[in-house]
Coordinates of C-alpha atoms and ligand atoms in Angstrom, one line a residue:
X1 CA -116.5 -28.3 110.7
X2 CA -114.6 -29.4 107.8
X3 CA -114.9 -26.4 105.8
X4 CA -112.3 -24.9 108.3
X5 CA -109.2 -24.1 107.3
X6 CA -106.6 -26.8 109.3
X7 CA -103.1 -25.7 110.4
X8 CA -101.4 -29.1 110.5
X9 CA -97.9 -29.0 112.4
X10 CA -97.2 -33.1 112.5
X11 CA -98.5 -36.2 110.0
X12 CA -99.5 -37.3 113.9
X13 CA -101.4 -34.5 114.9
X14 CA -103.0 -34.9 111.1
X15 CA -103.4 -39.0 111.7
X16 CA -105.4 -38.1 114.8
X17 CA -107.5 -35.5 113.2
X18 CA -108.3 -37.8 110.4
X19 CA -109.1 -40.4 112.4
X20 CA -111.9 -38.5 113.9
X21 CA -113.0 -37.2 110.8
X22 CA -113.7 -40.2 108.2
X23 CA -115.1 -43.5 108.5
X24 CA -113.2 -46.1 110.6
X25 CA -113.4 -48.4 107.4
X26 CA -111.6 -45.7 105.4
X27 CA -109.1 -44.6 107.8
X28 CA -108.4 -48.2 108.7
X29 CA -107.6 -48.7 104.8
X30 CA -105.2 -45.7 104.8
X31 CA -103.3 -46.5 108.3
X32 CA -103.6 -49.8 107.8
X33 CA -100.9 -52.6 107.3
X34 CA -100.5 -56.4 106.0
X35 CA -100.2 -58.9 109.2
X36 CA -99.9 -57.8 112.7
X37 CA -98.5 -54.2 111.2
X38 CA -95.5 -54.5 112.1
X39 CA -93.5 -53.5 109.3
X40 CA -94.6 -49.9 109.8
X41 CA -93.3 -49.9 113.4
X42 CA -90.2 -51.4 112.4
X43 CA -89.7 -48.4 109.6
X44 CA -90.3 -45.2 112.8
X45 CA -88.0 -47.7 114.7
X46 CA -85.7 -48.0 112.6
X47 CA -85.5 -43.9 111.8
X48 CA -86.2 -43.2 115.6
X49 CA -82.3 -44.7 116.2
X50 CA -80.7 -43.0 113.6
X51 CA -79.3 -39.5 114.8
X52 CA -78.2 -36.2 113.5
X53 CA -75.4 -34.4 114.4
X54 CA -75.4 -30.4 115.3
X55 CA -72.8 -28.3 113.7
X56 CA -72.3 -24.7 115.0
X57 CA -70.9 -21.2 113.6
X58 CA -71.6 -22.4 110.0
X59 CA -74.0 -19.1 108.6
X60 CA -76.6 -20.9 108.1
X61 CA -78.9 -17.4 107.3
X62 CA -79.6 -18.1 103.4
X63 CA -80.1 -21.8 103.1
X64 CA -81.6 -23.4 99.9
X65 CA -84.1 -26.4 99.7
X66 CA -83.7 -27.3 95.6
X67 CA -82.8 -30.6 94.2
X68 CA -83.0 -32.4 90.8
X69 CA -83.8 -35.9 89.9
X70 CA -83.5 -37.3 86.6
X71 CA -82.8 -34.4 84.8
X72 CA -86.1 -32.0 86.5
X73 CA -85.4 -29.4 89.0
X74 CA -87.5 -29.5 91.9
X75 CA -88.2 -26.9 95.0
X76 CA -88.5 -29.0 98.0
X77 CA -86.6 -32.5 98.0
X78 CA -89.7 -34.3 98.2
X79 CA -93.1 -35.5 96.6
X80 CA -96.0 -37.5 97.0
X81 CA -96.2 -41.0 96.6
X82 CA -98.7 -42.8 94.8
X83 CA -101.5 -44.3 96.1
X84 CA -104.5 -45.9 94.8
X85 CA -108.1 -44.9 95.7
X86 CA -106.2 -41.0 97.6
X87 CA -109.9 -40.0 96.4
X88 CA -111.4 -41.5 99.7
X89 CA -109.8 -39.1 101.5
X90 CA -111.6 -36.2 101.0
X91 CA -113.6 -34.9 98.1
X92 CA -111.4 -33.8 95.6
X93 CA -108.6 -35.2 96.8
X94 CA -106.3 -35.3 93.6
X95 CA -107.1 -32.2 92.1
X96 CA -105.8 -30.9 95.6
X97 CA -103.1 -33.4 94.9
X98 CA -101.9 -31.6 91.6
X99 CA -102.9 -28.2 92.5
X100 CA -100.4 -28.5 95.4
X101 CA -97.7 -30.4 93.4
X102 CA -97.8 -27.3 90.7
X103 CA -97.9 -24.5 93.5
X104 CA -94.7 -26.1 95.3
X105 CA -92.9 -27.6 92.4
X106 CA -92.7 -30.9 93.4
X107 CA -93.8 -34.2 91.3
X108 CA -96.8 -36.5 92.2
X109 CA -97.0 -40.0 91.1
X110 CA -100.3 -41.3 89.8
X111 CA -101.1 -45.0 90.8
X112 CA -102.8 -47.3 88.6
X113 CA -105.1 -47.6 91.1
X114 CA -106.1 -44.0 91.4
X115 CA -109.4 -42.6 91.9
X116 CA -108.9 -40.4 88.7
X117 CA -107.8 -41.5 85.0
X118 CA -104.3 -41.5 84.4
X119 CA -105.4 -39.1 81.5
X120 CA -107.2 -36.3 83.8
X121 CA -104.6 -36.5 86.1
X122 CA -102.0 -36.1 83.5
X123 CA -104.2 -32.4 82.6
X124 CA -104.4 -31.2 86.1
X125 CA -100.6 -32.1 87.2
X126 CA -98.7 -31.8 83.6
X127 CA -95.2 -32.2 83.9
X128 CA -95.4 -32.8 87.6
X129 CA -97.1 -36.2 87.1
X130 CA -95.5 -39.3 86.8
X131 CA -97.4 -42.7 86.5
X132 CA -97.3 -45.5 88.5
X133 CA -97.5 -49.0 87.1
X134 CA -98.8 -52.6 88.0
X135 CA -98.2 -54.7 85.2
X136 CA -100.3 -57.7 84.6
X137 CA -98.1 -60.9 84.2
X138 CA -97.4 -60.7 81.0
X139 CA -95.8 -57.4 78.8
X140 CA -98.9 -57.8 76.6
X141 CA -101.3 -57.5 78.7
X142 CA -100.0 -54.5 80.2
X143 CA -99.1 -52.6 76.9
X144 CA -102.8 -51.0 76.6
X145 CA -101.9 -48.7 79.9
X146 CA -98.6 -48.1 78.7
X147 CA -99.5 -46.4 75.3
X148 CA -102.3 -44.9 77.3
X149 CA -99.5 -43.3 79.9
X150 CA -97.5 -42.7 77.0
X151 CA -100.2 -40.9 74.6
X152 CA -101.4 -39.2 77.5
X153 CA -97.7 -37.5 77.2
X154 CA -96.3 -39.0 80.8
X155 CA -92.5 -39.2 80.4
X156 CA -91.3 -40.7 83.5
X157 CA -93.1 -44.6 84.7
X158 CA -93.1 -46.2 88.0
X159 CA -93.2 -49.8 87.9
X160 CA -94.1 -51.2 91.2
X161 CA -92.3 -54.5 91.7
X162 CA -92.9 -55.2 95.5
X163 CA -97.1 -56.6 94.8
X164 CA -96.6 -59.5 93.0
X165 CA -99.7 -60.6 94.8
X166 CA -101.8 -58.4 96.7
X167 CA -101.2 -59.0 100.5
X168 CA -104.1 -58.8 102.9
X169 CA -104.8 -56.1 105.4
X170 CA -106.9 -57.5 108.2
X171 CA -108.2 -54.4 109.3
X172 CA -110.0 -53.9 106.0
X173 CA -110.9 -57.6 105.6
X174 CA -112.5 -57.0 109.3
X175 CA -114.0 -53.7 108.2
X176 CA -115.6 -55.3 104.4
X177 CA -113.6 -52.6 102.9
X178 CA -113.9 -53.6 99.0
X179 CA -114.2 -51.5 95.8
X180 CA -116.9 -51.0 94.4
X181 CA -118.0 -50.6 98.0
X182 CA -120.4 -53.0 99.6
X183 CA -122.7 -51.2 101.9
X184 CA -124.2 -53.4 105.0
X185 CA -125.3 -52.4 107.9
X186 CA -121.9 -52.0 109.3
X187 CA -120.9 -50.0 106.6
X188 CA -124.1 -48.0 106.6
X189 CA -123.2 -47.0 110.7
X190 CA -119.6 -45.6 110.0
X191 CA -120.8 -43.3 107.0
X192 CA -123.5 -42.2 109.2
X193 CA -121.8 -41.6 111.8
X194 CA -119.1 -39.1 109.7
X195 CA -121.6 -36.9 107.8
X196 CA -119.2 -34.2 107.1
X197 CA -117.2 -37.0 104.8
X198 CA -120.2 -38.9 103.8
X199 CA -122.2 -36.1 102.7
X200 CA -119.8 -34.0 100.7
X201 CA -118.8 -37.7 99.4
X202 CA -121.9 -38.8 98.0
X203 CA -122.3 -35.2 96.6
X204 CA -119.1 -35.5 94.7
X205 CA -119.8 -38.7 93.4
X206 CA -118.0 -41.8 95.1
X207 CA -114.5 -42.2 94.2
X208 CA -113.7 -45.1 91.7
X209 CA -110.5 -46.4 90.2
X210 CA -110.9 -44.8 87.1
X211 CA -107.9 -46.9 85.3
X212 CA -109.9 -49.8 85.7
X213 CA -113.0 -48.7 83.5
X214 CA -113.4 -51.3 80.6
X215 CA -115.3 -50.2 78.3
X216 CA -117.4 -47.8 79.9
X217 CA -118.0 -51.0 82.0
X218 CA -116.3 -50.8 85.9
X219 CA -114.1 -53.5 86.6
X220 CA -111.9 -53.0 89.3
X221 CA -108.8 -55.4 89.0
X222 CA -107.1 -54.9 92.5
X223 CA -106.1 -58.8 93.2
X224 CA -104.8 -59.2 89.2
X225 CA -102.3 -61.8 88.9
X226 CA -98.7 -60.0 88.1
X227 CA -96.8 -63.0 90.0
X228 CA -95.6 -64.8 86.5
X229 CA -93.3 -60.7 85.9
X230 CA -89.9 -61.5 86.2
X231 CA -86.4 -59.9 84.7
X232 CA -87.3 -60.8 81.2
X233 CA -90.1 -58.5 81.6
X234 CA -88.0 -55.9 83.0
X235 CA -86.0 -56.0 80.0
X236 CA -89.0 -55.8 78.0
X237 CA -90.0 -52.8 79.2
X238 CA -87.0 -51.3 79.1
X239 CA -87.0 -51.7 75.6
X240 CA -90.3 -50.4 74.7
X241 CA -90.8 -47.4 77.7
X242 CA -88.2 -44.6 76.0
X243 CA -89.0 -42.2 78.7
X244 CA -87.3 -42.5 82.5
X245 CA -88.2 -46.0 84.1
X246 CA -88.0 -45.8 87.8
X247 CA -88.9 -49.5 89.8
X248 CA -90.3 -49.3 93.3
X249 CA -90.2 -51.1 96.0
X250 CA -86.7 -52.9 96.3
X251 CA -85.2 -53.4 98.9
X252 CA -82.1 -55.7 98.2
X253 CA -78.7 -54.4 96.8
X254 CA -78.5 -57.3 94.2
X255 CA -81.7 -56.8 92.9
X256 CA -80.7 -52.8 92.7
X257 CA -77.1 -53.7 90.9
X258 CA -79.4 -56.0 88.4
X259 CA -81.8 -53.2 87.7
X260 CA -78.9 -50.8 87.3
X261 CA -77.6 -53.2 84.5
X262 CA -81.2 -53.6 82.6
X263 CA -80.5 -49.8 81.8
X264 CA -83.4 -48.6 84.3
X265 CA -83.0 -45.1 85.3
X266 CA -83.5 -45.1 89.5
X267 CA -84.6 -46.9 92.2
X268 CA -87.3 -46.7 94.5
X269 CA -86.3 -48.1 97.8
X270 CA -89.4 -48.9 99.2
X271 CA -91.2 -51.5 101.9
X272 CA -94.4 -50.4 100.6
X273 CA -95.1 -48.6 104.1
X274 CA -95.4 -52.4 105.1
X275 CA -98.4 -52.9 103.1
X276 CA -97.0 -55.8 101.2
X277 CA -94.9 -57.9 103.8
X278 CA -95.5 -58.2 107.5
X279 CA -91.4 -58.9 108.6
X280 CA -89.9 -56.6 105.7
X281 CA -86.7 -54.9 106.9
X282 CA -87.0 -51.5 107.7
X283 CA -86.5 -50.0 104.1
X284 CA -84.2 -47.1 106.0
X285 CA -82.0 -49.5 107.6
X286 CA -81.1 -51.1 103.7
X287 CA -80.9 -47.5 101.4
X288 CA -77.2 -47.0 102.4
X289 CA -76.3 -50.6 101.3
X290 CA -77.6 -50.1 98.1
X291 CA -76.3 -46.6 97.7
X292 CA -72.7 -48.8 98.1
X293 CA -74.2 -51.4 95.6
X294 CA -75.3 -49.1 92.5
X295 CA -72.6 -46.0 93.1
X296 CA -72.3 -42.3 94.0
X297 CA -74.1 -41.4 91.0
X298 CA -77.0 -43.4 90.3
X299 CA -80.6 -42.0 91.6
X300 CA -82.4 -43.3 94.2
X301 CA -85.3 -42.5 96.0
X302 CA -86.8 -43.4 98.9
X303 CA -90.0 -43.9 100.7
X304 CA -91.8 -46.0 103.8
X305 CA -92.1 -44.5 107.4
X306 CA -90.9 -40.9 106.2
X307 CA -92.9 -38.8 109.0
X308 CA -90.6 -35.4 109.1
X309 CA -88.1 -32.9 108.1
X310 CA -85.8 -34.6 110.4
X311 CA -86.5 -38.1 108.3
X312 CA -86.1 -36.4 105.5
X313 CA -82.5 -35.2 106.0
X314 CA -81.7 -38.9 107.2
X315 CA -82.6 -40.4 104.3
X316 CA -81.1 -38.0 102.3
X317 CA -77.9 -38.5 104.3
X318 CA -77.9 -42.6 104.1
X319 CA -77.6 -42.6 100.3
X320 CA -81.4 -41.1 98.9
X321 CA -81.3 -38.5 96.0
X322 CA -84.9 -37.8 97.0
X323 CA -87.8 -38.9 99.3
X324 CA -91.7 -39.4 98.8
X325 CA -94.7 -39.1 101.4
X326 CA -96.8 -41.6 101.8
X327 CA -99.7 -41.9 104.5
X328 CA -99.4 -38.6 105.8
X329 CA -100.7 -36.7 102.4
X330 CA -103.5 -38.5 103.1
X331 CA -104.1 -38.0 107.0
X332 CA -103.6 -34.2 105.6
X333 CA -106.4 -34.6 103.0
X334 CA -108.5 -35.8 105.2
X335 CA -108.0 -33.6 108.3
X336 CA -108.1 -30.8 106.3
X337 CA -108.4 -31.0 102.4
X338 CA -106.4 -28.8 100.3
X339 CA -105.6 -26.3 103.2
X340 CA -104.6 -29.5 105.4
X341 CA -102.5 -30.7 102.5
X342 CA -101.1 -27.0 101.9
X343 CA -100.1 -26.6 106.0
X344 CA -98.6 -30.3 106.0
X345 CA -96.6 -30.0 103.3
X346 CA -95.4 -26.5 104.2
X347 CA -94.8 -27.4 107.9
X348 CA -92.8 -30.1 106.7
X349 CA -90.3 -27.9 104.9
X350 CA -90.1 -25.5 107.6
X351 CA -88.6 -28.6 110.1
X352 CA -86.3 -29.4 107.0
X353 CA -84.8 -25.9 106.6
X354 CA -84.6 -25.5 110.9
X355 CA -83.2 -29.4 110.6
X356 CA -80.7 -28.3 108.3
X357 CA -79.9 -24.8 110.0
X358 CA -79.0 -27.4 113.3
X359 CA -77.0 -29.1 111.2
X360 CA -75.0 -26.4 109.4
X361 CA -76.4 -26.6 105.8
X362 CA -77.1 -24.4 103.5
X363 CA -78.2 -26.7 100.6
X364 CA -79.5 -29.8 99.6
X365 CA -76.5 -31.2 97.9
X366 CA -74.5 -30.9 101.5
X367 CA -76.4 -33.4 103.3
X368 CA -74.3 -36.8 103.5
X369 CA -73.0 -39.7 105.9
X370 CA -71.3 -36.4 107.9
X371 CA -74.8 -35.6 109.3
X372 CA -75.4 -38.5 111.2
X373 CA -74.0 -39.2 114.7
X374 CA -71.3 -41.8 114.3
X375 CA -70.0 -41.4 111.0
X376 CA -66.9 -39.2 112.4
Ligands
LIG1 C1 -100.0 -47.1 98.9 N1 -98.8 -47.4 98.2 C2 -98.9 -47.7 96.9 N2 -97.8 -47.9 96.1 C3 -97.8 -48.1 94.8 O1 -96.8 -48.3 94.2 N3 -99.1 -48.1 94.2 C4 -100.2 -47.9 94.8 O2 -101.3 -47.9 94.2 C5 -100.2 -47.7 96.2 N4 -101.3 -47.5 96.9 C6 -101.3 -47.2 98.3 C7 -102.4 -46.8 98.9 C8 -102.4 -46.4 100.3 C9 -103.6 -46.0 101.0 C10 -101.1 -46.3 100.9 C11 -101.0 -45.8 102.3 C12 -100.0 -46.6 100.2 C13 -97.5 -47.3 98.9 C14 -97.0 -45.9 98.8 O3 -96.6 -45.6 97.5 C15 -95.7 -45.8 99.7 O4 -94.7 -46.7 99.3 C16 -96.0 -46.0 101.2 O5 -97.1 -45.3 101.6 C17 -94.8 -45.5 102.0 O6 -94.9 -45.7 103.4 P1 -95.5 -44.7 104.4 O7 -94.5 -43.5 104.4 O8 -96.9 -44.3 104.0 O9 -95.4 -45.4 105.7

């Protein structure tokens, strides 16, 4: 029964639950990769090496999990990535989505693609809300959604740099995953077969990228050309964005030092969870690189195969000011829905502060190169 309250303990145990519980062709679209998937693998790999190092006798009894990023103060040092369409998940997925970003003082980003308007969004999450941009190819074409972010009173924007075309995900090219969906037979069998999504779903109203309504008319741009973007855009937008411009998805410390210079005001280091290039680095094995390449001081954040409290700390420790969760907010919305979202996000921060406890800490702002096995 979904109605049942879930107590989630791991994104795994949460992955398995939602694969049981939605549609193969949603689940696929969440889990899924670009290629033979192995970018994702690569990311666990990569954090599965990487140790920590147990400190004893430290009084660890009061320990604190506060941070702040570009000027906010936030309670946990993590928040939720964006991604488009988290609506599929469960019904109601992004109020559940702000609700929860409010309740444990943490920011959510709003994609483009999301299944709610940047505006609604922006009036359930308030200050917690950032928004997430993919530009078209020119500045022009993208300055309507950039006055809309900025009327709608966002001050800190996400441009997404690592999709300059959208790469393709077998599984959902297998699957006919497409939006608007296009319901065959095959498509018919897998909602049919998961009632307690599909019924709830339909009831709700099926989720749509709500940016992408033009003039009242749907049009849903997913594969839109933003190849032609390059650094004079950048520079563009910095000029005209006044608020905090953060760019996701880099992965190389010359690109980093370059946005550094344009005046932007952090990084995202990112592989896109290996939705975007099938033999993309690890994006853990390149954050302390360009930690060395932009300086102690300049905020980064990080993302892509992030699965616990103990991944947390590590890429706190290689150089991150601050890490996002991708997939497994959605394996918790859909095993579970707000109260699998709640317990995920809460178990999380439990292994952080035990992770920390292990390692002697007491705060945040302790965690550095010292905590990994091999630095001394
Ligand atoms: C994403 N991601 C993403 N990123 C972005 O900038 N804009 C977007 O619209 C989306 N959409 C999206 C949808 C889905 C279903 C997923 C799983 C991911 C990428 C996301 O922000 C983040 O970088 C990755 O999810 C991080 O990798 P892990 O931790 O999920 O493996």
């Amino acid at each position: 029964n979904p109605l049942k309250p879930r107590v989630i303990y791991s994104s795994e145990q949460a992955r398995l639950i939602a694969k049981k519980r939605i549609p193969r062709i949603i689940f696929d679209f969440i889990d899924g990769a670009t290629g033979t998937e192995s970018t994702p693998k690569r990311n666990f790999a990569a954090f599965d090496k990487i140790k920590l190092q147990p400190r004893v006798l430290k009084n660890v009894s009061v320990r604190n999990l506060n941070t702040s990023l570009l000027s906010e103060k936030f309670s946990l040092p993590f928040g939720f990535s964006p991604m488009g369409m988290s609506g599929l998940s469960c019904p109601n997925a992004d109020s559940f989505l702000a609700k929860i970003a409010i309740e444990k003082n943490i920011p959510v980003v709003a994609s483009t693609a999301a299944s709610i308007s940047l505006e609604n969004m922006r009036n359930k999450a308030g200050e917690h809300s950032w928004f997430q941009l993919y530009s078209a190819s020119t500045l022009d074409e993208t300055l309507p959604l950039i006055e809309r972010a900025r009327a709608a009173g966002y001050k800190k924007l996400v441009l997404t740099v690592d999709v300059p075309q959208v790469s393709k995900r077998i599984r959902d090219l297998q699957n006919g995953f497409a939006m608007p969906f296009k319901m065959g037979p095959i498509q018919f069998i897998d909602f049919a077969c998961h009632p307690w999504w599909s019924i709830p779903m339909l009831l709700n109203g099926v989720p749509f990228p709500e940016n992408f309504l033009v003039d009242g008319k749907k049009e849903f741009k997913r594969d839109a050309d933003r190849s032609a973007a390059d650094w004079d855009f950048l520079k563009k937008l910095r000029d005209i964005w006044t608020g905090n411009l953060v760019i996701k998805g880099v992965t190389h410390s010359e690109d980093a030092l370059r946005i550094k210079k344009i005046g932007c005001d952090a990084i995202w280091v990112s592989n896109h969870g290996g939705r975007q290039l099938d033999s993309a680095p690890a994006a853990i094995d390149k954050l302390s690189l360009i930690r060395t390449a932009v300086g102690k001081q300049f905020p980064l954040i990080f993302d892509s195969g992030v699965r616990s409290g103990d991944d947390i700390v590590k890429a706190l420790a290689l150089g991150a000011n601050f890490v996002m969760l991708g997939r497994p907010i959605l394996y918790s919305l859909a095993a579970g829905g707000e109260s699998g979202l709640n317990s995920f996000v809460e178990s999380i921060s439990d292994e952080l502060s035990t992770v920390m406890a292990q390692l002697g800490l007491t705060s945040i702002s302790q965690i550095d190169k010292n905590c990994l096995v091999g630095s001394s």
